[in-house]
Structures are given as structure tokens and as C-alpha cells.
mmCIF file of C-alpha atoms and ligand atoms in Angstrom:
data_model
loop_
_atom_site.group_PDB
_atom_site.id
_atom_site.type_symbol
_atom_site.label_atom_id
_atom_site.label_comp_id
_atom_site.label_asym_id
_atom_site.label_seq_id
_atom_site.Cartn_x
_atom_site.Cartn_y
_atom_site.Cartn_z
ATOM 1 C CA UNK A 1072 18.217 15.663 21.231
ATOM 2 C CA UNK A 1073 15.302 14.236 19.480
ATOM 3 C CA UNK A 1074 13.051 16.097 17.695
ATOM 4 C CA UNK A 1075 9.401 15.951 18.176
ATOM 5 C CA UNK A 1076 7.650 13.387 16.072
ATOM 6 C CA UNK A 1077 4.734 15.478 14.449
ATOM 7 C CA UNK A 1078 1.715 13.033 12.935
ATOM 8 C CA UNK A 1079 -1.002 15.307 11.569
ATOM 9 C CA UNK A 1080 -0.546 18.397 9.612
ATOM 10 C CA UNK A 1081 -2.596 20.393 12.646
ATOM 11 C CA UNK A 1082 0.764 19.185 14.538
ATOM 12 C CA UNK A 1083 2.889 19.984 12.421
ATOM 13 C CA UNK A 1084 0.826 23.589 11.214
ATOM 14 C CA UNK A 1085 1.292 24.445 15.496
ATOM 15 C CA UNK A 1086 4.826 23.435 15.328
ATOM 16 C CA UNK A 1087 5.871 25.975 12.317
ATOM 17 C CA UNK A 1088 3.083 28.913 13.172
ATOM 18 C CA UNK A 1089 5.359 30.732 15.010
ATOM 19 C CA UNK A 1090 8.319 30.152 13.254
ATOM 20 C CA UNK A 1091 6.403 31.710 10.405
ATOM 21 C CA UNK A 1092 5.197 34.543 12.291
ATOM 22 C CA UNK A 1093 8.650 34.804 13.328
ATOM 23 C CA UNK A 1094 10.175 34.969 9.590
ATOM 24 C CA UNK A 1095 12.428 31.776 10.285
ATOM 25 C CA UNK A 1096 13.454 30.374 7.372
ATOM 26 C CA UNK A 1097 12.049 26.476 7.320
ATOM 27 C CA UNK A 1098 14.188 24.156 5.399
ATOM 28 C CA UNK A 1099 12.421 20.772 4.747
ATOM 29 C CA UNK A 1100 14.134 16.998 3.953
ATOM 30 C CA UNK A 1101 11.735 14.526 2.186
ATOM 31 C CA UNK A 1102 12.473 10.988 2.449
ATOM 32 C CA UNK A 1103 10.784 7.740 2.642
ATOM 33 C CA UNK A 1104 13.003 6.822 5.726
ATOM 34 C CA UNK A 1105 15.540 4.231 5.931
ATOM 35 C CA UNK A 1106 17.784 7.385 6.138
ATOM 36 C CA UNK A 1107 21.503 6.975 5.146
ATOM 37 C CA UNK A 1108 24.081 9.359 5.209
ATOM 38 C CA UNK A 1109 22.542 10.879 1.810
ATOM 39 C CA UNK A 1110 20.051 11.821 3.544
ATOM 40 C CA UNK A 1111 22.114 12.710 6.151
ATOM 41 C CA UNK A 1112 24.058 15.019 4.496
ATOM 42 C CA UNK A 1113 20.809 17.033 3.082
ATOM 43 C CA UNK A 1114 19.808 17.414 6.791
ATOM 44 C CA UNK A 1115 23.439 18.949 7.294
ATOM 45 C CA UNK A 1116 22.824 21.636 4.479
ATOM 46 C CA UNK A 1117 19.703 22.421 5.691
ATOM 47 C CA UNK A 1118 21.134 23.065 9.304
ATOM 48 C CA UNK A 1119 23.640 25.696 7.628
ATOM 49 C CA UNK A 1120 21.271 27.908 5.382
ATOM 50 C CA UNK A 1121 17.734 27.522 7.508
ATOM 51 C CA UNK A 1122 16.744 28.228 10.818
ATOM 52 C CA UNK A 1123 14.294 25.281 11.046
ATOM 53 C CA UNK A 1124 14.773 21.954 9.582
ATOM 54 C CA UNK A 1125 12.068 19.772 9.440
ATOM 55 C CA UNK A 1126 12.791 15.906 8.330
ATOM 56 C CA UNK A 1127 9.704 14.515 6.546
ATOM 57 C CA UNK A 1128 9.266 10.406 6.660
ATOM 58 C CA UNK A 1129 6.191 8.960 4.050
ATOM 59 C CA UNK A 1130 6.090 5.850 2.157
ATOM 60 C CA UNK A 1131 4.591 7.422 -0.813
ATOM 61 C CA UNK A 1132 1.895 4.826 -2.581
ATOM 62 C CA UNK A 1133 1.338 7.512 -4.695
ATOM 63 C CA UNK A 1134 4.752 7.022 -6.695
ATOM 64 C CA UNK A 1135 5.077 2.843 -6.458
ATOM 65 C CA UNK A 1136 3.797 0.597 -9.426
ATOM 66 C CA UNK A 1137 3.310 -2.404 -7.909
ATOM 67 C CA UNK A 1138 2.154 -3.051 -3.849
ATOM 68 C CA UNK A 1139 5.046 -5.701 -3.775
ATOM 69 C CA UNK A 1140 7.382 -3.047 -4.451
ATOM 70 C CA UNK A 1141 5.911 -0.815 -1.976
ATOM 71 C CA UNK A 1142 5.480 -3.613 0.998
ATOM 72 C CA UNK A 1143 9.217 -4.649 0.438
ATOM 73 C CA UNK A 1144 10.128 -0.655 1.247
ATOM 74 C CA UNK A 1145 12.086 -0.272 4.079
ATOM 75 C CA UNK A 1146 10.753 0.581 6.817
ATOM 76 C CA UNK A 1147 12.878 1.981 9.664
ATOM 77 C CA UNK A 1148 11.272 5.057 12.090
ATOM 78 C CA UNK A 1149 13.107 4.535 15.445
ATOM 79 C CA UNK A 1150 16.363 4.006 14.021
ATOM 80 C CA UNK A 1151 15.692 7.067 11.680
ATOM 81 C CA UNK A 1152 14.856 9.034 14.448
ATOM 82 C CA UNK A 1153 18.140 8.303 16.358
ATOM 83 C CA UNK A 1154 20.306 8.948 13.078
ATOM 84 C CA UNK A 1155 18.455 12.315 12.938
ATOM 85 C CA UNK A 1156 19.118 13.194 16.895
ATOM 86 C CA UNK A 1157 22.390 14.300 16.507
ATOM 87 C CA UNK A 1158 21.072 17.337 14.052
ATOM 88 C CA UNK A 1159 19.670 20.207 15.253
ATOM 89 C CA UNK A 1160 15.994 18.952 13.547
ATOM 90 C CA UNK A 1161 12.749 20.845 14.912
ATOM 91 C CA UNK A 1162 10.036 18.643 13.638
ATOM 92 C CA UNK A 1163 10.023 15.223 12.421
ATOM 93 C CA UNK A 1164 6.721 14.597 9.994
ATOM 94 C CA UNK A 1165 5.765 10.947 9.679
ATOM 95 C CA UNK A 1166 1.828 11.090 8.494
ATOM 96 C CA UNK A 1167 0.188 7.826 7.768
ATOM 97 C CA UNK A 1168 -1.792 6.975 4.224
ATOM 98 C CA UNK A 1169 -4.898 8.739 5.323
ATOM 99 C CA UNK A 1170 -3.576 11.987 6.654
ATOM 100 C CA UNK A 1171 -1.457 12.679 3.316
ATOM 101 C CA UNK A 1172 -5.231 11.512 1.317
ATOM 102 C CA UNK A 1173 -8.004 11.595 3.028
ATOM 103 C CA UNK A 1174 -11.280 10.288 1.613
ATOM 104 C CA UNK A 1175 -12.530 11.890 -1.706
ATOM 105 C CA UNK A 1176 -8.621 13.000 -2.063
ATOM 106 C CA UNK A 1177 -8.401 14.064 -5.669
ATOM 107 C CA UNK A 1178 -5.889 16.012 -7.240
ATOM 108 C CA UNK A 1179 -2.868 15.379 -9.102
ATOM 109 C CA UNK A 1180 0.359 17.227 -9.878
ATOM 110 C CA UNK A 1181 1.447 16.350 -13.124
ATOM 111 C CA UNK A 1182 5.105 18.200 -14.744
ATOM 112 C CA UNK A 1183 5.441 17.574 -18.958
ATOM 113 C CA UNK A 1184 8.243 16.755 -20.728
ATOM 114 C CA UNK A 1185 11.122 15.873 -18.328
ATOM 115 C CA UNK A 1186 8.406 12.982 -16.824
ATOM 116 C CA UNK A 1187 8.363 11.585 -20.145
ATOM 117 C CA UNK A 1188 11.947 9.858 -20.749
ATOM 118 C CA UNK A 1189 14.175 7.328 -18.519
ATOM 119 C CA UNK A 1190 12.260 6.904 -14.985
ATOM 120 C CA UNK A 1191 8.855 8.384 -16.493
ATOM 121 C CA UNK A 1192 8.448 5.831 -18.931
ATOM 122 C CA UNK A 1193 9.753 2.702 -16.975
ATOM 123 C CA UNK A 1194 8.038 3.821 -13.961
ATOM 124 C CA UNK A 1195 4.474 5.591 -15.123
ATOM 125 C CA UNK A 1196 2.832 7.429 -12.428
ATOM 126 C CA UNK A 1197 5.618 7.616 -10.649
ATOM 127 C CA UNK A 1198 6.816 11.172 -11.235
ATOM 128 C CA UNK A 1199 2.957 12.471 -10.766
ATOM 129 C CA UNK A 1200 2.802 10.424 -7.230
ATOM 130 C CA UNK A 1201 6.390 12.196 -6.593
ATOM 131 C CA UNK A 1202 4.970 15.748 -7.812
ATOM 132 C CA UNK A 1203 1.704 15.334 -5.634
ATOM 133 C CA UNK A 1204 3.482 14.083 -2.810
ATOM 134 C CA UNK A 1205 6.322 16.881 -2.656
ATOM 135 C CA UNK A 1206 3.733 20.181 -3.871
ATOM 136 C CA UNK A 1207 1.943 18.648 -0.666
ATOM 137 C CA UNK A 1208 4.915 18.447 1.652
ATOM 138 C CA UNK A 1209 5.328 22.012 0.566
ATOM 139 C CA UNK A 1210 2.750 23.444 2.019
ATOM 140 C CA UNK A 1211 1.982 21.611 4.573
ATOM 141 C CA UNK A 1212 5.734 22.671 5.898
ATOM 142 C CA UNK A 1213 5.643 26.193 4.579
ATOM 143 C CA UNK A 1214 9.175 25.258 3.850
ATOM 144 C CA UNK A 1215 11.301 28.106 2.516
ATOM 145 C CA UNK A 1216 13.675 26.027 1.174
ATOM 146 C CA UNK A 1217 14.215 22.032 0.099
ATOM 147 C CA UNK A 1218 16.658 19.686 0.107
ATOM 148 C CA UNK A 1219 17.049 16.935 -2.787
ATOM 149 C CA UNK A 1220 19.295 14.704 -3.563
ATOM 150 C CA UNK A 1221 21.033 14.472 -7.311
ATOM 151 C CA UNK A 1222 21.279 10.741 -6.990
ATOM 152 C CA UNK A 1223 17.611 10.777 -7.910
ATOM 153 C CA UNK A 1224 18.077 13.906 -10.466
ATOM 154 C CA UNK A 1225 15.227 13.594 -13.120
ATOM 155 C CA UNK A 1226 12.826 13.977 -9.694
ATOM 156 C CA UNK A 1227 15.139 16.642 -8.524
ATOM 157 C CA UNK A 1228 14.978 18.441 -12.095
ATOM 158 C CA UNK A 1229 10.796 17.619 -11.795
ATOM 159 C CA UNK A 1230 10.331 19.043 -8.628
ATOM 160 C CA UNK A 1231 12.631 22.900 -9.643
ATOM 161 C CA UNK A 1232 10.497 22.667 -12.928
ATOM 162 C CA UNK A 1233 7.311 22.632 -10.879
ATOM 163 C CA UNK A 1234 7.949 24.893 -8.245
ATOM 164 C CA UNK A 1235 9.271 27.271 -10.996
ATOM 165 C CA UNK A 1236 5.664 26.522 -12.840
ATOM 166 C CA UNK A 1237 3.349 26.805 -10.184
ATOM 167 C CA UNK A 1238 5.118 29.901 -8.345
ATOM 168 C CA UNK A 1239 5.902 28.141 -5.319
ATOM 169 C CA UNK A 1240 7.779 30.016 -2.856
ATOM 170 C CA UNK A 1241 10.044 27.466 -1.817
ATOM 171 C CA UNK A 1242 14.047 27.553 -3.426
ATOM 172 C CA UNK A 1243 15.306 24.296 -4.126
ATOM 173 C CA UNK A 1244 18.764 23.038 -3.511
ATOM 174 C CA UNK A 1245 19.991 19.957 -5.277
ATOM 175 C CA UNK A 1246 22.706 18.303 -3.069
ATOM 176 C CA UNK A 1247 25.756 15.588 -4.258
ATOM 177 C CA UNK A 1248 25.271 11.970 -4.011
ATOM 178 C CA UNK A 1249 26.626 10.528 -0.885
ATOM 179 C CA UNK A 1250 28.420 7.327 -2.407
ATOM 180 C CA UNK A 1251 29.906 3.873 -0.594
ATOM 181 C CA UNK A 1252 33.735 3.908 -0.274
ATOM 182 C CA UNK A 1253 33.089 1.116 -3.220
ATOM 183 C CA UNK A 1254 31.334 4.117 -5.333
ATOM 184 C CA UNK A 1255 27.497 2.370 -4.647
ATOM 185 C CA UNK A 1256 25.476 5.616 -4.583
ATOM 186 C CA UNK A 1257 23.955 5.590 -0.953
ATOM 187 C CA UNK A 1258 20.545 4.530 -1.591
ATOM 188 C CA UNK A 1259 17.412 3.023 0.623
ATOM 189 C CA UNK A 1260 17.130 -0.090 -1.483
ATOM 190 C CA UNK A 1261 20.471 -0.955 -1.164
ATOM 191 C CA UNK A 1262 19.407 -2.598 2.083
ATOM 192 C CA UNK A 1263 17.027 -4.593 -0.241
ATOM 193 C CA UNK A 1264 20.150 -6.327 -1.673
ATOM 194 C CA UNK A 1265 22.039 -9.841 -0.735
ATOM 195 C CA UNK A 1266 25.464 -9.891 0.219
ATOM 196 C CA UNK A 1267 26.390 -11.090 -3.084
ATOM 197 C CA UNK A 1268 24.233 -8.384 -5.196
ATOM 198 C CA UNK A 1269 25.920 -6.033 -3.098
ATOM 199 C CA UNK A 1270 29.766 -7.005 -3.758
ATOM 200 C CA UNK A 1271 29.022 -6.562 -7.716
ATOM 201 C CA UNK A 1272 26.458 -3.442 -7.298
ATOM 202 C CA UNK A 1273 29.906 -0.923 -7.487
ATOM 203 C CA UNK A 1274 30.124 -2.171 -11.297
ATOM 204 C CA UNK A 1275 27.147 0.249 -12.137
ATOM 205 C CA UNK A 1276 28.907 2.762 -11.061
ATOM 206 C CA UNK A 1277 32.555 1.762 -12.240
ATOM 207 C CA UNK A 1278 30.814 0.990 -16.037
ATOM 208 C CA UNK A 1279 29.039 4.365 -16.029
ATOM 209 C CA UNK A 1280 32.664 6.048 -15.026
ATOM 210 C CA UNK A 1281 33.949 4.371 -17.721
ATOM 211 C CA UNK A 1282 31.707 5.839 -20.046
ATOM 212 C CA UNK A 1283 31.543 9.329 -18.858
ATOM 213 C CA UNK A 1284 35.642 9.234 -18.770
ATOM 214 C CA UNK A 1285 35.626 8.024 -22.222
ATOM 215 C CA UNK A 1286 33.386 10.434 -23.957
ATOM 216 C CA UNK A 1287 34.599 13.363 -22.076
ATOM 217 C CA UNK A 1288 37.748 12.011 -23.866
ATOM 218 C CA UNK A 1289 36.654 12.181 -27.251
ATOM 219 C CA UNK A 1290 35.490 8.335 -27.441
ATOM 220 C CA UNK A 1291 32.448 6.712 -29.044
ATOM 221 C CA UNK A 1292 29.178 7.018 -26.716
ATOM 222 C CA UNK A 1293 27.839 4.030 -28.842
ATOM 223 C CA UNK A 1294 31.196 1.832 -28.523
ATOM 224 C CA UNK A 1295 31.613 2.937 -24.720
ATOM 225 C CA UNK A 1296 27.808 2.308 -24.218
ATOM 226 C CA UNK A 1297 28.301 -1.790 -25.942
ATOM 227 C CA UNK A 1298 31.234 -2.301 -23.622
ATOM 228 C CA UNK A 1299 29.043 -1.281 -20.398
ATOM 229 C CA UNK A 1300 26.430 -3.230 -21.358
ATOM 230 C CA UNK A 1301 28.874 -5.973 -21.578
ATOM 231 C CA UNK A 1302 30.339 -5.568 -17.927
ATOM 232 C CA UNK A 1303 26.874 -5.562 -16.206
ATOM 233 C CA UNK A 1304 25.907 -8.583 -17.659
ATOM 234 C CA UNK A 1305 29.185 -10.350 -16.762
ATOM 235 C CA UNK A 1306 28.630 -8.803 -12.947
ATOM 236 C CA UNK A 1307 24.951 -10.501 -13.055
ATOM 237 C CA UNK A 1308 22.641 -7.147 -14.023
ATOM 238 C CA UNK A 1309 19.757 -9.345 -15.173
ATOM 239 C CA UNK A 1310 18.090 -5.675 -17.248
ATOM 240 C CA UNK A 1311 19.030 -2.220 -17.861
ATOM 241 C CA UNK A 1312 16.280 -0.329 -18.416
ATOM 242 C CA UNK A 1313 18.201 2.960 -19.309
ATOM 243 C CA UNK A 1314 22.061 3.802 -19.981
ATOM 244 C CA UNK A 1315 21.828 7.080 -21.361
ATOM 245 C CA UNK A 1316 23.527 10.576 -21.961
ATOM 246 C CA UNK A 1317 21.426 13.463 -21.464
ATOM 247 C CA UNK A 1318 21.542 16.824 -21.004
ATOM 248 C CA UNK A 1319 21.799 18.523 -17.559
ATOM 249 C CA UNK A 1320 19.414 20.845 -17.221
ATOM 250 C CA UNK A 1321 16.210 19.619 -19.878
ATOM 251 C CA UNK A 1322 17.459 16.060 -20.059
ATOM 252 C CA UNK A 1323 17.471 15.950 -23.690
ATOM 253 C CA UNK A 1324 18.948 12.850 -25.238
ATOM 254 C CA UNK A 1325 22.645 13.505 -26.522
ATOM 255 C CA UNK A 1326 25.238 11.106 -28.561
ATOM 256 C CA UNK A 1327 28.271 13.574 -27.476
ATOM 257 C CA UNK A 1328 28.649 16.176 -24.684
ATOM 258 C CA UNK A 1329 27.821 19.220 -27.095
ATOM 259 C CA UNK A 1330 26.300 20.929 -23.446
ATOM 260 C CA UNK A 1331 26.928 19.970 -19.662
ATOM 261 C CA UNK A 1332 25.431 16.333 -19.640
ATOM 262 C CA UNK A 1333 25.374 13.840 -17.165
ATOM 263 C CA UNK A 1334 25.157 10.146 -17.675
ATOM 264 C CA UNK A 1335 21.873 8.077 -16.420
ATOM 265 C CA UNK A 1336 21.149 4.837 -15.441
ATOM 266 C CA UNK A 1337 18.904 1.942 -14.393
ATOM 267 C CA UNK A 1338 19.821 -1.448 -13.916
ATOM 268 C CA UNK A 1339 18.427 -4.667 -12.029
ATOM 269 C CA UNK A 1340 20.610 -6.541 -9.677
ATOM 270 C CA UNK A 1341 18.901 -9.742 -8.272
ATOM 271 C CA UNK A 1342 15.199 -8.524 -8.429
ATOM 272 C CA UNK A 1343 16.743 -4.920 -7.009
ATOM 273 C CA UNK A 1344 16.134 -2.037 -9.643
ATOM 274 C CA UNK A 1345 19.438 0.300 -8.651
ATOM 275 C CA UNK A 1346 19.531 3.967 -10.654
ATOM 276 C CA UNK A 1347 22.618 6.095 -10.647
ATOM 277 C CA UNK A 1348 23.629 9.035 -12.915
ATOM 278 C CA UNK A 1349 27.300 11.095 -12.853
ATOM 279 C CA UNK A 1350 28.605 13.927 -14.248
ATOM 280 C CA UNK A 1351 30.375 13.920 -17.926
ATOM 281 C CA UNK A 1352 33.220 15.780 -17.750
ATOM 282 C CA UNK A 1353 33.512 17.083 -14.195
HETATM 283 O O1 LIG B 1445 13.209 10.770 -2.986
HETATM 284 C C1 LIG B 1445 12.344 10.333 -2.215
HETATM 285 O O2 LIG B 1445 12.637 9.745 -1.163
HETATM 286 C C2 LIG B 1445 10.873 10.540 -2.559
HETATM 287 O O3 LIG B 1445 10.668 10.441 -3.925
HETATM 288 C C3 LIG B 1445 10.300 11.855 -2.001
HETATM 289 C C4 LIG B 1445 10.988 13.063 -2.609
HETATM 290 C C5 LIG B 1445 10.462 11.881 -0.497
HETATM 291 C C6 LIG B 1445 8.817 11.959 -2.337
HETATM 292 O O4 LIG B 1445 8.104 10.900 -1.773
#
């Protein structure tokens, strides 16, 4: 069944009332649309621990650099809402520019420190647009609990760090990457790629294994890192803007899994800026 489309927060704030009053337990699902079966799959968690679910769609201009970047977005609302009809979702929230800012808008959510490596530096702004964005979605859902996805896990680790900060009341669960049989990790952008980009895309993934094998192994980060660098440019990655190991939890920079780390990266494939990160050592 589809759910009811929901365009204004006095929509949506009629919609959850009574589930509130009620003590239902709201999960909600940001996205930007073009849902895959990442997103997918966060719906399906939220359907087992909540008894609401509400699927959020917003092109966020808040968190884009450039308006090329953000025109070229995919854009996909029917077909997202038939993906989405065979979940049990209550409310689907798709406000334009000017309901999520209205006139005079002025405030900004802004998290230190794990903003200011990988993604934060090659994307500024973004991670404040993201912040804003997501502390609005918040309350405007009176979610109980959220649903991110660790293929984007710096913004996961920025949103727990500022719901922890500002006391919001909302738990956050961080869910696996959904990944191609190839290993591409699902992504919206992917769409954004040519058939050729996407039969070499799979080497980010394949290099970064390679890496996170090795040094869980004992090997040389810096050797292992040379050699990956190598393979991307042989499979066409024009720029990586990051291929790093960091810790899991404060993302500080490591040469050697000394703590649970996980590998990070960002590459460009034919004008397409893919980001993955794995696991080191299980
Ligand atoms: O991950 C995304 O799709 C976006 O960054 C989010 C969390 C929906 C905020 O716009």
C-alpha cells in the first residue's frame, strides 16, 4: 500500500500527533531519493524496532558545493514511492526548498572535530548543511529513532555526535552497506555513472579490500596504500581525494590498526566522485 505523501510539516505534525499521544515509537529514514536497496534495507530495520516509519525525501542544497552538482542529483519520487509500497511506511515527507527554509531562515548546526578531516575538508559546508538538515528532520518527525547508513559513516558518526551533544531524544542506528554483487557500495550516484565507469567502479572497492586484508595481516599501510593508488589509476580513477585509515569511533588518523579502524575513501570515476569505507579486520 502506499503511504501518504506528506508536503508541509503541518501535514506531517497531523500525521504523527497521535502517534505521539499514543507513545508509538516513530522511526525515521532520511534520503535524498533515488532509493536503492540501501535505503531499502534501513526502511526494513525500521519496520522491526518502530511502530511508525516515516521515509523522508529532500534534495538538501544545504550540503552541495556547487548547483551543477546539485541539478545533476537524481531525482526519482514516483518510482521511490513504489519501491517504498511494499513496506509497511506511514508517512512519506517530501518538502520542497521553501518549506525546509523559509524566508529569513537562519540557523546552522555545526559538529567540531569529526567535520574537519576526509569529507569535511573536500566538501566544506557540507557536514553543517547535513547537520542542519537532519537536527531539522528530527523534530519535525519527532522520530524516536533513525536510520543511517555506514556507507556514508563520517555523517553517520556526525549526526550520533550531535544528537549526543545537543540531548536529542532520538537513538541512532547505523545500518551495513548494501553492496552490488560486484562489491559497488549501493549508492544514488551510481546512476550518475556510464556503462563503462560502472564496469571498473568495483576496483574501489576490491583496492580498499586489498588494503584492509593486508594490514589486518601485518603489512605496510604505506606500501599497501602505493599499490592502491596504482590500481585506480590503471582502472581510470582520474583523483582520489582521500585513501585513509582511521579510527572507528573519533576517526583519528592511524598508520596501523592499534584500535578498531575502518578504511575510507574518495575517488573520481569519469566526473563521478564515489566514497566507500570497510572494516579493517572484520
Ligand atoms: O545521506 C543522505 O542521503 C543525506 O545526507 C541526508 C542524511 C538525507 C541528509 O540530507
Amino acid at each position: 500500500m502506499s503511504a501518504p505523501i506528506l508536503r508541509s510539516v503541518a501535514a506531517l505534525r497531523e500525521a504523527t500527533d497521535p502517534w505521539i499521544r499514543a507513545g508509538e515509537r516513530i522511526g525515521v529514514v532520511p534520503t535524498m531519493g533515488a532509493l536503492h536497496d540501501g535505503h531499502l534495507s534501513l526502511v526494513a530495520a525500521a519496520e522491526k524496532v518502530c511502530d511508525r516509519v516515516i521515509v523522508t525525501i529532500f534534495v538538501n542544497p544545504r550540503q552541495f558545493g556547487n548547483a551543477e552538482d546539485l541539478d545533476s542529483y537524481p531525482r526519482t519520487e514516483a518510482e521511490d514511492a513504489r519501491k517504498l509500497s511494499r513496506f509497511a511506511v506511514d508517512g512519506l515527507f517530501v518538502p520542497d526548498v521553501c518549506e525546509m527554509y523559509p524566508e529569513g531562515f537562519a540557523t546552522t548546526v555545526s559538529v567540531a572535530g569529526l567535520t574537519e578531516v576526509m569529507d569535511g575538508v573536500h566538501r566544506p559546508g557540507h557536514f553543517e548543511g547535513v547537520a542542519t538538515v537532519v537536527a531539522k528532520l528530527f523534530n519535525q518527525t519527532s522520530a524516536t529513532d533513525a536510520f543511517f547508513g555506514e556507507k556514508d559513516f563520517q555523517q553517520l558518526q556526525v549526526v550520533r555526535r550531535m544528537a549526543r551533544d545537543l540531548n536529542l531524544p532520538v537513538t541512532v542506528h547505523g545500518c551495513p552497506t548494501i553492496r552490488e554483487i560486484d562489491g559497488l557500495a549501493m549508492s544514488s550516484r551510481n546512476l550518475l555513472l556510464s556503462d563503462r565507469a560502472r564496469t571498473r567502479a568495483p576496483v574501489l572497492f576490491e583496492a580498499m579490500e586489498t588494503i584492509a586484508e593486508g594490514v589486518a595481516a601485518g603489512g605496510d599501510f604505506d606500501a599497501l596504500h602505493a599499490e592502491a593508488l596504482k590500481r585506480l589509476d590503471a582502472a581510470g580513477f582520474t583523483k582520489v581525494d582521500y585513501l585513509e585509515m582511521r579510527a572507528a569511533d573519533d576517526l583519528t588518523l592511524l598508520s596501523a590498526p592499534i584500535r578498531p579502524a575502518r578504511l575510507f575513501a574518495a575517488a573520481w570515476l569519469a566526473g563521478v566522485r564515489l566514497i566507500d569505507n570497510i572494516a579493517v579486520g572484520g
